[in-house]
Coordinates of C-alpha atoms in Angstrom, one line a residue:
Chain F
M1314 CA -195.1 64.3 -163.5
K1315 CA -191.8 65.8 -164.4
Y1316 CA -190.4 64.4 -167.7
V1317 CA -186.7 64.3 -168.7
L1318 CA -187.6 63.6 -172.3
E1319 CA -190.8 64.1 -174.2
T1320 CA -191.2 63.6 -177.9
E1321 CA -194.2 64.8 -179.9
G1322 CA -195.0 63.5 -183.4
L1323 CA -191.3 62.8 -184.0
S1324 CA -190.5 61.6 -187.5
K1325 CA -187.4 60.7 -189.4
K1326 CA -187.3 59.9 -193.1
Y1327 CA -184.4 58.4 -195.1
K1328 CA -185.3 59.0 -198.7
D1329 CA -188.5 56.9 -199.1
F1330 CA -188.2 55.0 -195.8
K1331 CA -189.8 56.3 -192.7
A1332 CA -187.7 55.1 -189.7
L1333 CA -189.8 57.1 -187.2
N1334 CA -193.4 57.9 -187.8
D1335 CA -195.1 60.3 -185.5
L1336 CA -193.5 58.9 -182.4
T1337 CA -194.6 60.2 -179.0
I1338 CA -193.0 59.1 -175.7
H1339 CA -192.6 60.5 -172.2
V1340 CA -189.7 59.5 -170.0
P1341 CA -190.4 60.4 -166.4
E1342 CA -187.6 61.7 -164.1
G1343 CA -186.0 58.9 -162.1
A1344 CA -187.4 56.1 -164.3
I1345 CA -185.7 53.2 -166.1
Y1346 CA -187.6 53.5 -169.4
G1347 CA -187.4 50.6 -171.7
I1348 CA -188.1 51.1 -175.4
V1349 CA -189.4 47.8 -176.7
G1350 CA -189.6 47.0 -180.4
K1351 CA -188.3 44.6 -182.9
N1352 CA -185.3 45.2 -185.1
G1353 CA -185.9 48.1 -187.4
S1354 CA -188.7 49.5 -185.4
G1355 CA -186.9 52.8 -184.9
K1356 CA -185.3 52.4 -181.4
T1357 CA -181.8 53.4 -182.5
T1358 CA -183.1 56.2 -184.8
L1359 CA -184.9 57.7 -181.8
I1360 CA -181.6 57.6 -179.8
R1361 CA -179.7 59.1 -182.7
L1362 CA -182.1 62.1 -182.8
I1363 CA -182.0 62.7 -179.1
T1364 CA -178.2 62.6 -179.0
G1365 CA -178.0 65.1 -181.8
L1366 CA -176.4 62.7 -184.3
Q1367 CA -179.3 63.3 -186.7
E1368 CA -182.0 65.9 -187.1
P1369 CA -185.7 64.9 -187.1
S1370 CA -187.6 65.3 -190.4
S1371 CA -190.6 66.6 -188.5
G1372 CA -192.0 66.7 -185.0
R1373 CA -190.1 67.8 -181.9
Y1374 CA -188.6 66.6 -178.7
T1375 CA -187.9 68.3 -175.4
L1376 CA -184.9 67.4 -173.3
F1377 CA -185.0 68.7 -169.7
G1378 CA -187.5 71.2 -170.8
C1379 CA -185.4 72.4 -173.7
K1380 CA -186.9 72.1 -177.2
N1381 CA -184.7 70.6 -179.9
S1382 CA -185.2 73.7 -182.0
E1383 CA -183.6 75.9 -179.3
K1384 CA -179.9 76.7 -179.6
T1385 CA -179.3 75.7 -176.0
I1386 CA -180.1 72.1 -176.9
I1387 CA -176.4 71.6 -177.6
K1388 CA -175.5 72.6 -174.0
T1389 CA -178.5 70.7 -172.6
R1390 CA -177.1 67.5 -174.1
R1391 CA -174.2 67.8 -171.7
R1392 CA -176.6 66.5 -169.1
I1393 CA -176.9 63.2 -171.0
G1394 CA -174.6 60.3 -171.3
A1395 CA -175.1 57.8 -174.1
V1396 CA -173.9 54.5 -175.5
V1397 CA -175.3 54.4 -179.1
E1398 CA -175.1 51.0 -180.8
T1399 CA -171.4 50.2 -180.1
P1400 CA -169.4 51.7 -177.2
S1401 CA -167.6 54.9 -178.3
I1402 CA -164.0 54.2 -177.2
Y1403 CA -160.6 54.6 -178.6
M1404 CA -159.4 51.0 -179.2
D1405 CA -155.7 52.0 -179.0
M1406 CA -156.1 53.4 -175.5
T1407 CA -156.4 51.9 -172.1
A1408 CA -159.5 52.2 -170.0
E1409 CA -158.0 55.0 -168.0
E1410 CA -156.7 56.9 -171.0
N1411 CA -160.2 56.7 -172.6
I1412 CA -161.8 58.2 -169.5
K1413 CA -159.1 60.9 -169.2
T1414 CA -159.7 61.8 -172.8
Q1415 CA -163.5 62.1 -172.1
F1416 CA -162.7 64.3 -169.1
D1417 CA -160.6 66.5 -171.5
I1418 CA -163.4 66.6 -174.0
L1419 CA -165.8 67.7 -171.3
G1420 CA -163.3 70.2 -169.9
I1421 CA -163.1 68.6 -166.4
P1422 CA -159.9 70.1 -165.0
S1423 CA -158.9 67.3 -162.7
Y1424 CA -158.6 63.5 -163.3
D1425 CA -159.5 62.8 -159.7
G1426 CA -162.7 61.0 -160.6
V1427 CA -161.1 58.6 -163.1
R1428 CA -160.3 55.8 -160.6
E1429 CA -163.7 56.1 -159.1
L1430 CA -165.4 55.7 -162.4
L1431 CA -163.3 52.7 -163.3
K1432 CA -164.3 51.2 -160.0
T1433 CA -168.0 51.9 -160.6
V1434 CA -167.9 49.9 -163.8
G1435 CA -165.5 47.3 -162.5
L1436 CA -162.5 48.1 -164.7
E1437 CA -160.1 49.3 -162.1
D1438 CA -157.7 46.4 -162.6
T1439 CA -157.3 46.6 -166.4
G1440 CA -154.0 48.4 -166.1
K1441 CA -152.2 49.0 -169.4
K1442 CA -154.5 46.6 -171.4
K1443 CA -155.7 48.4 -174.5
A1444 CA -159.5 48.6 -175.2
K1445 CA -159.1 46.5 -178.4
K1446 CA -158.1 43.6 -176.2
F1447 CA -161.2 43.9 -173.9
S1448 CA -164.1 41.5 -174.1
L1449 CA -167.4 42.8 -175.4
G1450 CA -168.7 43.2 -171.9
M1451 CA -165.7 45.1 -170.7
R1452 CA -166.0 47.5 -173.7
Q1453 CA -169.7 48.0 -172.9
R1454 CA -168.8 48.9 -169.4
L1455 CA -166.1 51.2 -170.5
G1456 CA -168.6 52.8 -172.9
I1457 CA -170.9 53.4 -169.9
A1458 CA -168.0 54.8 -167.8
I1459 CA -167.3 57.3 -170.6
A1460 CA -170.9 58.2 -170.8
L1461 CA -170.9 58.7 -167.0
A1462 CA -167.8 61.0 -167.1
G1463 CA -169.9 64.1 -167.2
N1464 CA -172.1 63.1 -164.2
P1465 CA -175.2 62.9 -166.4
D1466 CA -178.7 63.1 -165.2
F1467 CA -180.0 61.1 -168.0
M1468 CA -178.3 58.0 -169.5
I1469 CA -179.2 56.5 -172.9
L1470 CA -178.2 52.9 -173.5
D1471 CA -178.9 51.4 -176.9
E1472 CA -179.1 47.6 -176.7
P1473 CA -176.6 47.4 -173.8
V1474 CA -176.7 43.7 -173.4
N1475 CA -176.6 42.7 -177.1
G1476 CA -174.0 40.0 -177.7
L1477 CA -173.0 39.7 -174.0
D1478 CA -172.6 36.4 -172.2
P1479 CA -174.8 35.6 -169.2
Q1480 CA -172.2 37.0 -166.8
G1481 CA -171.9 40.2 -168.8
I1482 CA -175.6 40.6 -168.9
I1483 CA -175.9 40.3 -165.1
E1484 CA -173.0 42.8 -164.6
I1485 CA -174.6 45.4 -166.9
R1486 CA -178.0 44.9 -165.3
E1487 CA -176.6 45.5 -161.9
L1488 CA -174.7 48.5 -163.1
I1489 CA -177.9 50.0 -164.6
L1490 CA -179.8 49.4 -161.3
K1491 CA -176.9 51.0 -159.4
L1492 CA -176.9 54.1 -161.6
N1493 CA -180.6 54.5 -161.2
H1494 CA -181.0 53.6 -157.5
E1495 CA -177.8 55.0 -156.0
M1496 CA -176.9 57.8 -158.3
G1497 CA -180.5 58.8 -159.2
I1498 CA -179.8 58.8 -163.0
T1499 CA -182.8 58.4 -165.3
V1500 CA -182.1 55.7 -167.8
L1501 CA -183.5 55.1 -171.3
I1502 CA -182.8 51.6 -172.6
S1503 CA -183.6 50.2 -176.0
S1504 CA -183.8 46.5 -176.2
H1505 CA -185.5 43.6 -177.8
I1506 CA -184.5 41.2 -175.0
L1507 CA -187.7 41.5 -173.2
D1508 CA -186.9 39.1 -170.3
E1509 CA -183.9 41.2 -169.4
L1510 CA -185.8 44.5 -169.7
A1511 CA -188.6 43.2 -167.5
R1512 CA -186.1 42.8 -164.6
I1513 CA -185.2 46.5 -164.5
A1514 CA -187.6 48.8 -166.3
T1515 CA -190.0 51.0 -164.4
H1516 CA -191.7 52.2 -167.6
Y1517 CA -192.1 50.8 -171.1
G1518 CA -192.7 52.4 -174.5
F1519 CA -193.7 49.8 -177.1
I1520 CA -192.9 51.0 -180.6
D1521 CA -193.5 49.4 -184.0
S1522 CA -192.7 50.7 -187.5
G1523 CA -191.5 54.0 -185.9
H1524 CA -194.7 54.6 -184.1
T1525 CA -195.7 54.5 -180.4
V1526 CA -198.0 51.6 -179.8
K1527 CA -198.3 51.9 -176.1
E1528 CA -196.7 53.6 -173.1
I1529 CA -197.2 51.9 -169.8
S1530 CA -195.6 51.8 -166.3
A1531 CA -194.3 48.6 -164.8
E1532 CA -197.0 48.8 -162.2
E1533 CA -199.7 49.1 -164.8
L1534 CA -198.2 46.3 -166.8
E1535 CA -198.1 44.1 -163.7
A1536 CA -201.7 44.7 -163.1
T1537 CA -202.5 43.9 -166.7
C1538 CA -200.4 40.8 -166.6
R1539 CA -201.9 39.8 -163.2
K1540 CA -201.1 36.4 -161.9
K1541 CA -204.1 34.1 -162.0
T1542 CA -205.3 30.5 -161.7
V1543 CA -207.6 29.0 -164.4
V1544 CA -209.8 26.3 -163.2
S1545 CA -212.1 23.8 -165.0
V1546 CA -214.9 22.5 -163.0
S1547 CA -218.1 20.4 -163.2
D1548 CA -220.4 23.2 -162.0
V1549 CA -219.3 26.8 -162.4
G1550 CA -222.2 28.1 -160.3
A1551 CA -221.3 25.9 -157.3
F1552 CA -217.6 26.9 -157.8
S1553 CA -218.5 30.6 -157.7
R1554 CA -220.3 30.1 -154.4
T1555 CA -217.1 28.4 -153.0
L1556 CA -215.0 31.3 -154.1
D1557 CA -217.4 33.8 -152.5
Q1558 CA -217.2 31.9 -149.2
L1559 CA -213.4 32.3 -149.4
G1560 CA -213.7 35.9 -150.3
I1561 CA -211.6 35.5 -153.5
E1562 CA -211.8 37.8 -156.5
Y1563 CA -212.7 35.8 -159.6
R1564 CA -214.1 35.8 -163.1
I1565 CA -216.3 33.2 -164.8
L1566 CA -215.0 32.3 -168.2
D1567 CA -217.7 29.9 -169.4
D1568 CA -220.0 27.1 -168.1
T1569 CA -217.1 24.9 -167.0
S1570 CA -214.2 27.3 -166.3
A1571 CA -213.3 30.3 -164.2
E1572 CA -210.2 32.2 -163.1
F1573 CA -209.3 33.6 -159.7
Y1574 CA -206.6 36.0 -158.7
S1575 CA -205.3 35.2 -155.2
E1576 CA -203.2 32.6 -153.6
V1577 CA -205.4 29.9 -152.0
E1578 CA -204.9 26.8 -149.8
V1579 CA -205.8 24.1 -152.4
T1580 CA -207.0 21.5 -149.9
K1581 CA -209.4 24.0 -148.4
L1582 CA -210.7 25.0 -151.9
V1583 CA -211.2 21.4 -153.0
N1584 CA -213.0 20.4 -149.8
L1585 CA -215.3 23.5 -150.0
A1586 CA -216.0 22.8 -153.6
S1587 CA -216.7 19.2 -152.9
S1588 CA -219.3 20.2 -150.2
E1589 CA -221.0 22.2 -152.9
N1590 CA -221.0 19.1 -155.2
C1591 CA -218.5 20.6 -157.5
V1592 CA -215.7 18.6 -159.0
I1593 CA -212.4 20.4 -159.8
Y1594 CA -210.9 18.8 -162.9
T1595 CA -207.8 21.0 -163.5
M1596 CA -206.1 24.0 -162.0
R1597 CA -203.5 25.9 -164.0
E1598 CA -201.5 28.9 -162.8
Q1599 CA -201.1 31.6 -165.5
D1600 CA -198.6 34.5 -165.3
E1601 CA -198.6 36.7 -168.4
S1602 CA -195.1 37.9 -169.1
L1603 CA -193.9 41.0 -170.8
E1604 CA -193.2 38.8 -173.8
S1605 CA -196.8 37.6 -174.1
F1606 CA -198.0 41.2 -173.4
Y1607 CA -195.8 42.4 -176.2
L1608 CA -196.9 39.7 -178.6
N1609 CA -200.6 40.5 -177.9
L1610 CA -200.0 44.2 -178.3
M1611 CA -198.1 43.8 -181.6
G1612 CA -200.5 41.2 -183.0
G1613 CA -198.3 38.2 -182.4
E1614 CA -197.1 36.2 -185.3
S1615 CA -198.9 38.3 -187.9
H1616 CA -196.7 41.2 -186.9
E1617 CA -193.4 39.5 -187.4
Chain S
M1241 CA -162.5 74.2 -179.6
N1242 CA -159.4 74.5 -177.4
R1243 CA -160.4 71.4 -175.5
L1244 CA -160.9 69.5 -178.8
L1245 CA -157.5 70.6 -180.0
K1246 CA -155.9 69.4 -176.8
V1247 CA -157.6 66.0 -176.9
T1248 CA -157.0 65.5 -180.6
G1249 CA -153.4 66.7 -180.4
K1250 CA -152.7 64.3 -177.5
R1251 CA -154.1 61.5 -179.5
M1252 CA -152.0 62.4 -182.5
L1253 CA -148.8 62.4 -180.6
K1254 CA -149.4 58.8 -179.6
D1255 CA -150.8 57.8 -182.9
K1256 CA -149.0 54.8 -184.5
I1257 CA -149.9 55.8 -188.0
L1258 CA -148.1 59.1 -187.5
I1259 CA -145.0 57.5 -186.1
I1260 CA -145.0 55.0 -189.0
A1261 CA -145.5 57.9 -191.5
L1262 CA -142.7 59.9 -190.0
L1263 CA -140.3 57.0 -190.0
A1264 CA -141.2 56.0 -193.5
T1265 CA -140.9 59.6 -194.8
L1266 CA -137.5 60.1 -193.1
G1267 CA -136.3 56.8 -194.4
I1268 CA -137.4 57.3 -198.0
S1269 CA -136.1 60.9 -198.0
L1270 CA -132.7 59.8 -196.6
A1271 CA -132.5 57.0 -199.2
I1272 CA -133.3 59.3 -202.1
S1273 CA -131.0 62.0 -200.9
L1274 CA -128.0 59.6 -200.3
T1275 CA -128.4 58.0 -203.7
N1276 CA -129.4 61.0 -205.8
A1277 CA -127.1 63.7 -204.4
P1278 CA -123.8 62.1 -205.4
V1279 CA -125.1 61.3 -208.9
M1280 CA -126.4 64.9 -209.4
Y1281 CA -123.2 66.3 -208.0
G1282 CA -121.4 64.3 -210.7
W1283 CA -123.6 65.9 -213.4
M1284 CA -122.8 69.4 -211.9
K1285 CA -119.1 68.7 -212.1
A1286 CA -119.6 67.6 -215.7
G1287 CA -121.0 71.1 -216.5
D1288 CA -124.8 70.5 -216.2
E1289 CA -126.9 73.1 -214.5
V1290 CA -127.8 71.2 -211.4
C1291 CA -128.4 72.5 -207.9
L1292 CA -129.4 71.0 -204.5
E1293 CA -133.0 71.9 -204.9
Q1294 CA -133.4 69.4 -207.7
C1295 CA -132.2 66.7 -205.4
F1296 CA -134.1 68.2 -202.4
Y1297 CA -137.5 68.6 -204.0
N1298 CA -137.3 65.8 -206.6
F1299 CA -139.8 63.5 -204.9
A1300 CA -141.7 66.2 -202.9
P1301 CA -144.9 65.5 -204.9
L1302 CA -144.9 62.0 -203.5
L1303 CA -145.5 63.4 -200.0
G1304 CA -149.2 63.6 -200.9
I1305 CA -149.5 59.8 -200.7
I1306 CA -148.3 60.0 -197.1
Y1307 CA -150.6 62.9 -196.2
A1308 CA -153.5 61.0 -197.7
S1309 CA -152.8 57.9 -195.8
F1310 CA -152.1 59.6 -192.5
V1311 CA -155.1 62.1 -192.6
S1312 CA -157.7 59.5 -193.7
L1313 CA -156.6 56.9 -191.1
F1314 CA -156.2 59.4 -188.3
V1315 CA -159.5 61.2 -188.8
G1316 CA -161.2 57.9 -189.8
V1317 CA -160.6 56.5 -186.2
E1318 CA -163.3 59.0 -185.0
Y1319 CA -165.8 57.1 -187.1
S1320 CA -164.5 53.6 -186.7
D1321 CA -164.2 53.8 -182.9
G1322 CA -167.4 55.9 -182.7
T1323 CA -165.7 58.6 -180.6
L1324 CA -167.1 61.4 -182.8
R1325 CA -170.3 60.8 -180.9
N1326 CA -168.7 61.5 -177.5
K1327 CA -167.6 64.9 -178.7
L1328 CA -171.0 65.8 -180.2
I1329 CA -173.0 64.6 -177.2
A1330 CA -170.6 66.5 -174.9
G1331 CA -171.9 69.7 -176.5
H1332 CA -169.2 70.5 -179.1
S1333 CA -170.5 71.9 -182.4
R1334 CA -169.9 69.9 -185.6
T1335 CA -167.9 72.8 -187.0
S1336 CA -165.5 72.7 -184.0
V1337 CA -165.1 69.0 -184.3
F1338 CA -164.3 69.3 -188.0
L1339 CA -161.9 72.2 -187.7
S1340 CA -160.1 70.6 -184.7
L1341 CA -159.5 67.4 -186.6
F1342 CA -158.3 69.5 -189.6
A1343 CA -155.9 71.6 -187.5
V1344 CA -154.3 68.6 -185.7
S1345 CA -154.0 66.7 -189.0
F1346 CA -152.3 69.7 -190.5
A1347 CA -149.8 69.7 -187.6
G1348 CA -149.2 66.0 -188.3
C1349 CA -148.6 66.8 -192.0
L1350 CA -146.2 69.5 -191.1
L1351 CA -144.2 67.0 -189.0
I1352 CA -144.2 64.7 -192.0
T1353 CA -142.9 67.6 -194.2
A1354 CA -140.2 68.3 -191.6
A1355 CA -139.2 64.7 -191.6
W1356 CA -138.9 64.9 -195.4
L1357 CA -136.7 68.0 -195.3
I1358 CA -134.5 66.6 -192.6
G1359 CA -134.0 63.4 -194.6
S1360 CA -133.0 65.6 -197.6
L1361 CA -130.3 67.5 -195.7
P1362 CA -127.3 65.1 -196.5
G1363 CA -127.4 66.6 -200.0
I1364 CA -125.8 69.8 -198.5
Y1365 CA -122.6 67.7 -198.0
W1366 CA -122.1 67.5 -201.8
F1367 CA -123.7 70.8 -203.0
G1368 CA -122.7 73.1 -200.1
G1369 CA -125.9 75.0 -200.1
F1370 CA -129.1 75.9 -201.9
G1371 CA -128.9 77.1 -205.5
F1372 CA -131.8 79.5 -205.2
G1373 CA -130.4 81.1 -202.0
W1374 CA -132.1 81.5 -198.7
N1375 CA -135.0 83.6 -200.1
G1376 CA -135.7 80.9 -202.6
F1377 CA -135.5 78.3 -199.9
A1378 CA -137.9 80.2 -197.7
I1379 CA -140.4 80.7 -200.5
N1380 CA -140.2 77.0 -201.5
L1381 CA -140.7 76.1 -197.8
A1382 CA -143.8 78.3 -197.8
V1383 CA -145.1 76.5 -200.9
M1384 CA -144.6 73.1 -199.2
I1385 CA -146.4 74.3 -196.1
C1386 CA -149.3 75.6 -198.1
V1387 CA -149.5 72.5 -200.2
A1388 CA -149.6 70.4 -197.0
L1389 CA -152.4 72.7 -195.8
S1390 CA -154.5 72.3 -198.9
F1391 CA -153.9 68.5 -199.1
T1392 CA -154.9 68.3 -195.4
A1393 CA -158.1 70.2 -196.0
I1394 CA -159.1 68.0 -199.0
F1395 CA -158.3 64.7 -197.2
T1396 CA -159.9 65.8 -193.9
T1397 CA -163.1 66.7 -195.8
M1398 CA -163.0 63.3 -197.5
A1399 CA -162.5 61.5 -194.2
M1400 CA -165.3 63.5 -192.4
L1401 CA -167.8 62.9 -195.2
I1402 CA -167.0 59.2 -195.8
P1403 CA -167.7 57.2 -192.5
N1404 CA -165.9 54.1 -193.8
K1405 CA -162.2 54.6 -192.9
A1406 CA -160.9 52.1 -195.4
L1407 CA -163.0 53.5 -198.2
S1408 CA -162.0 57.1 -197.4
A1409 CA -158.3 56.1 -197.4
V1410 CA -158.7 54.4 -200.8
I1411 CA -160.6 57.4 -202.3
S1412 CA -158.0 59.8 -200.9
L1413 CA -155.1 57.8 -202.4
V1414 CA -156.9 57.6 -205.8
L1415 CA -157.6 61.3 -205.7
W1416 CA -154.0 62.1 -204.9
F1417 CA -152.9 59.8 -207.8
V1418 CA -155.3 61.5 -210.2
M1419 CA -154.1 64.9 -209.1
L1420 CA -150.5 63.9 -209.6
F1421 CA -151.2 62.5 -213.0
I1422 CA -153.2 65.5 -214.2
G1423 CA -150.7 67.9 -212.5
S1424 CA -147.8 66.3 -214.3
I1425 CA -149.5 66.7 -217.7
I1426 CA -150.4 70.3 -217.0
V1427 CA -146.9 71.3 -215.8
N1428 CA -145.4 69.6 -218.9
V1429 CA -147.8 71.3 -221.3
L1430 CA -147.2 74.7 -219.7
A1431 CA -143.4 74.2 -219.8
A1432 CA -143.4 73.9 -223.5
P1433 CA -141.5 76.9 -225.0
E1434 CA -143.4 79.3 -227.2
M1435 CA -140.6 79.3 -229.9
I1436 CA -138.4 76.5 -230.9
Y1437 CA -135.5 76.2 -233.4
D1438 CA -136.3 74.8 -236.7
V1439 CA -134.0 71.9 -237.4
V1440 CA -132.4 71.9 -240.9
Q1441 CA -130.1 69.6 -242.7
Q1442 CA -126.7 71.1 -243.9
G1443 CA -124.9 68.4 -245.8
D1444 CA -124.8 65.4 -243.6
V1445 CA -125.6 67.1 -240.3
W1446 CA -128.8 68.5 -238.8
V1447 CA -128.4 72.0 -237.3
N1448 CA -130.6 74.6 -235.6
G1449 CA -132.3 76.9 -238.0
D1450 CA -134.5 79.9 -237.4
L1451 CA -136.8 80.3 -234.4
I1452 CA -140.3 79.1 -235.3
P1453 CA -143.5 78.9 -233.2
N1454 CA -143.8 75.7 -231.2
P1455 CA -146.9 73.8 -232.4
D1456 CA -147.1 72.2 -228.9
Y1457 CA -147.3 75.6 -227.2
L1458 CA -150.6 76.2 -225.5
G1459 CA -151.8 79.8 -225.9
G1460 CA -154.9 81.9 -225.4
A1461 CA -157.7 81.1 -223.1
K1462 CA -156.7 77.4 -222.8
R1463 CA -153.3 78.5 -221.3
K1464 CA -155.1 80.7 -218.8
V1465 CA -157.3 77.8 -217.7
F1466 CA -154.3 75.4 -217.4
E1467 CA -152.3 78.0 -215.5
F1468 CA -155.2 78.5 -213.1
I1469 CA -155.5 74.7 -212.5
S1470 CA -151.7 74.5 -211.9
Y1471 CA -152.1 77.1 -209.1
I1472 CA -155.0 75.4 -207.4
M1473 CA -154.1 71.7 -207.8
P1474 CA -151.9 70.9 -204.8
T1475 CA -149.6 68.5 -206.8
C1476 CA -148.6 71.2 -209.4
P1477 CA -146.7 73.6 -207.0
T1478 CA -144.7 70.7 -205.6
I1479 CA -143.7 69.7 -209.1
N1480 CA -142.6 73.3 -209.8
L1481 CA -140.4 73.4 -206.7
E1482 CA -137.4 72.1 -208.7
T1483 CA -137.6 75.0 -211.1
Y1484 CA -138.1 77.9 -208.7
E1485 CA -140.0 80.9 -210.2
F1486 CA -141.1 83.6 -207.7
K1487 CA -144.3 84.4 -209.4
K1488 CA -145.4 80.8 -209.8
S1489 CA -144.6 80.1 -206.2
I1490 CA -146.6 83.0 -204.9
L1491 CA -149.6 82.1 -207.1
G1492 CA -149.2 78.5 -205.9
I1493 CA -149.3 79.7 -202.3
I1494 CA -152.4 81.8 -203.0
G1495 CA -154.1 78.9 -204.9
S1496 CA -153.4 76.5 -202.1
I1497 CA -154.9 78.8 -199.5
G1498 CA -157.9 79.3 -201.7
V1499 CA -158.4 75.5 -202.1
T1500 CA -158.0 75.1 -198.4
L1501 CA -160.7 77.6 -197.6
V1502 CA -163.1 76.2 -200.2
S1503 CA -162.6 72.6 -199.0
L1504 CA -163.1 73.6 -195.4
V1505 CA -166.2 75.7 -196.0
C1506 CA -167.8 73.0 -198.2
G1507 CA -166.8 70.2 -195.8
C1508 CA -168.2 72.0 -192.8
I1509 CA -171.5 72.8 -194.5
V1510 CA -172.0 69.2 -195.6
F1511 CA -170.8 67.7 -192.3
R1512 CA -173.2 69.9 -190.3
K1513 CA -176.1 68.5 -192.2
K1514 CA -174.9 64.9 -192.3
D1515 CA -176.8 62.1 -190.6
L1516 CA -174.3 60.4 -188.3
K1517 CA -174.6 56.9 -186.9

């Protein structure tokens, strides 16, 4: 697999505090990679290192195959666009002026793409309104537009939906999906809003105390968090025979309960179980979410 | 670097702080000129040795407060708006970012200096021209430009190393005040004559007697140290503008350039290693 970003034993120390501690992650090309971790787990520090705002204390990272110790890393960073913490925009400028300024910074000779970028992020009608008068969501979108100015192959978004209203969250989500699906941009998102992340991420990196706890693809996660139905019965042996007859995959939990993993016609199941002299007392559908997976992984309450 | 100069220059020309600074400088300069020049002209008519320069450069040391405010707020926007990140992620080196902000801030300070000089021009109406001649005017102008250069370097360094815009502005203003205070003391101490007349009583009146060594005169190694500080501290050459001395002016220019280089080199080295947010 081709990786856009790989880190290996990355560490960052501020005096006596280790913000990153031997962090290793792999961001595949074309992915929407969600970094999951609680506040202070090192998500933003990682982004600061990748974007060159800070230098690692030890370890290394590779961006598009270029090691951070190589001189060419500065030029390689032109392939990334980033919104770190707050959107980086001149508050005294309009949306258009901000994007034109970024074009100048990047040395893009023509302003032809400015209108298109504004349209992409839905800010084409902001006219002469200064960025300081924008809502948080509009600023966030403008920040993304600026990050997109250089046609990046890799987009880094730090808590992009933090503080946004529901409408703003939906807009940013759709924009991220558009960037990934239509423009083929690999996206790295840090967030602690798991529900939101679960809707878009194709890969996850769980970090805690600056250390990678687990990396997993959305497919693997889905398999782990498989949808199942937990049933309590009078005779688990008879119930297993019923499930065998229906050809359903299942697991016996104890003498009176089992779980199975397929959709089933309930009447048919009850009738068949009844013919085996088995009474079904309760049936409960369970669908483990990213949230519960995260809590299990981090040790739940004890980790908070 | 050229791209950064273009971007930062464009931003400066639209910068409200610069416009306010220019208008304030012009207004203050005009007010001082229009009130001081007629009074000083009256002194000249009464036989005092007064020339246009004393009116022209009287309040030049105060320009530092405007430089400090403008530079710290203009550069500080890069931190407060987070736009410094855009430049670094776009592949510009930290040194380029630092130097481009310094260069454009210097251009802004030159505009402020020009506004000051323009505001002082009405004095010509009373005095007719410069007392130190055009050469003196040119040298004094060079001193002002070099002082603006060293002030810009110091305040840019402060603003680039202190991410909090308000804090950086306050520290720059305090620094300017301290430099003005110490500078005034140093210039006064150095201005004390080596010999003074002894005052003796003849009958009921006090008259000048023989020349005796001035107890307040600073000599030896201490004088050398004070002189050196007077050349490198940006407030001192501006205080000296009123009493033009070619040697002092040239040393002031050299000192200002030296301070500029030291500030920029130290600022760049520290900024390159600084953890940014």
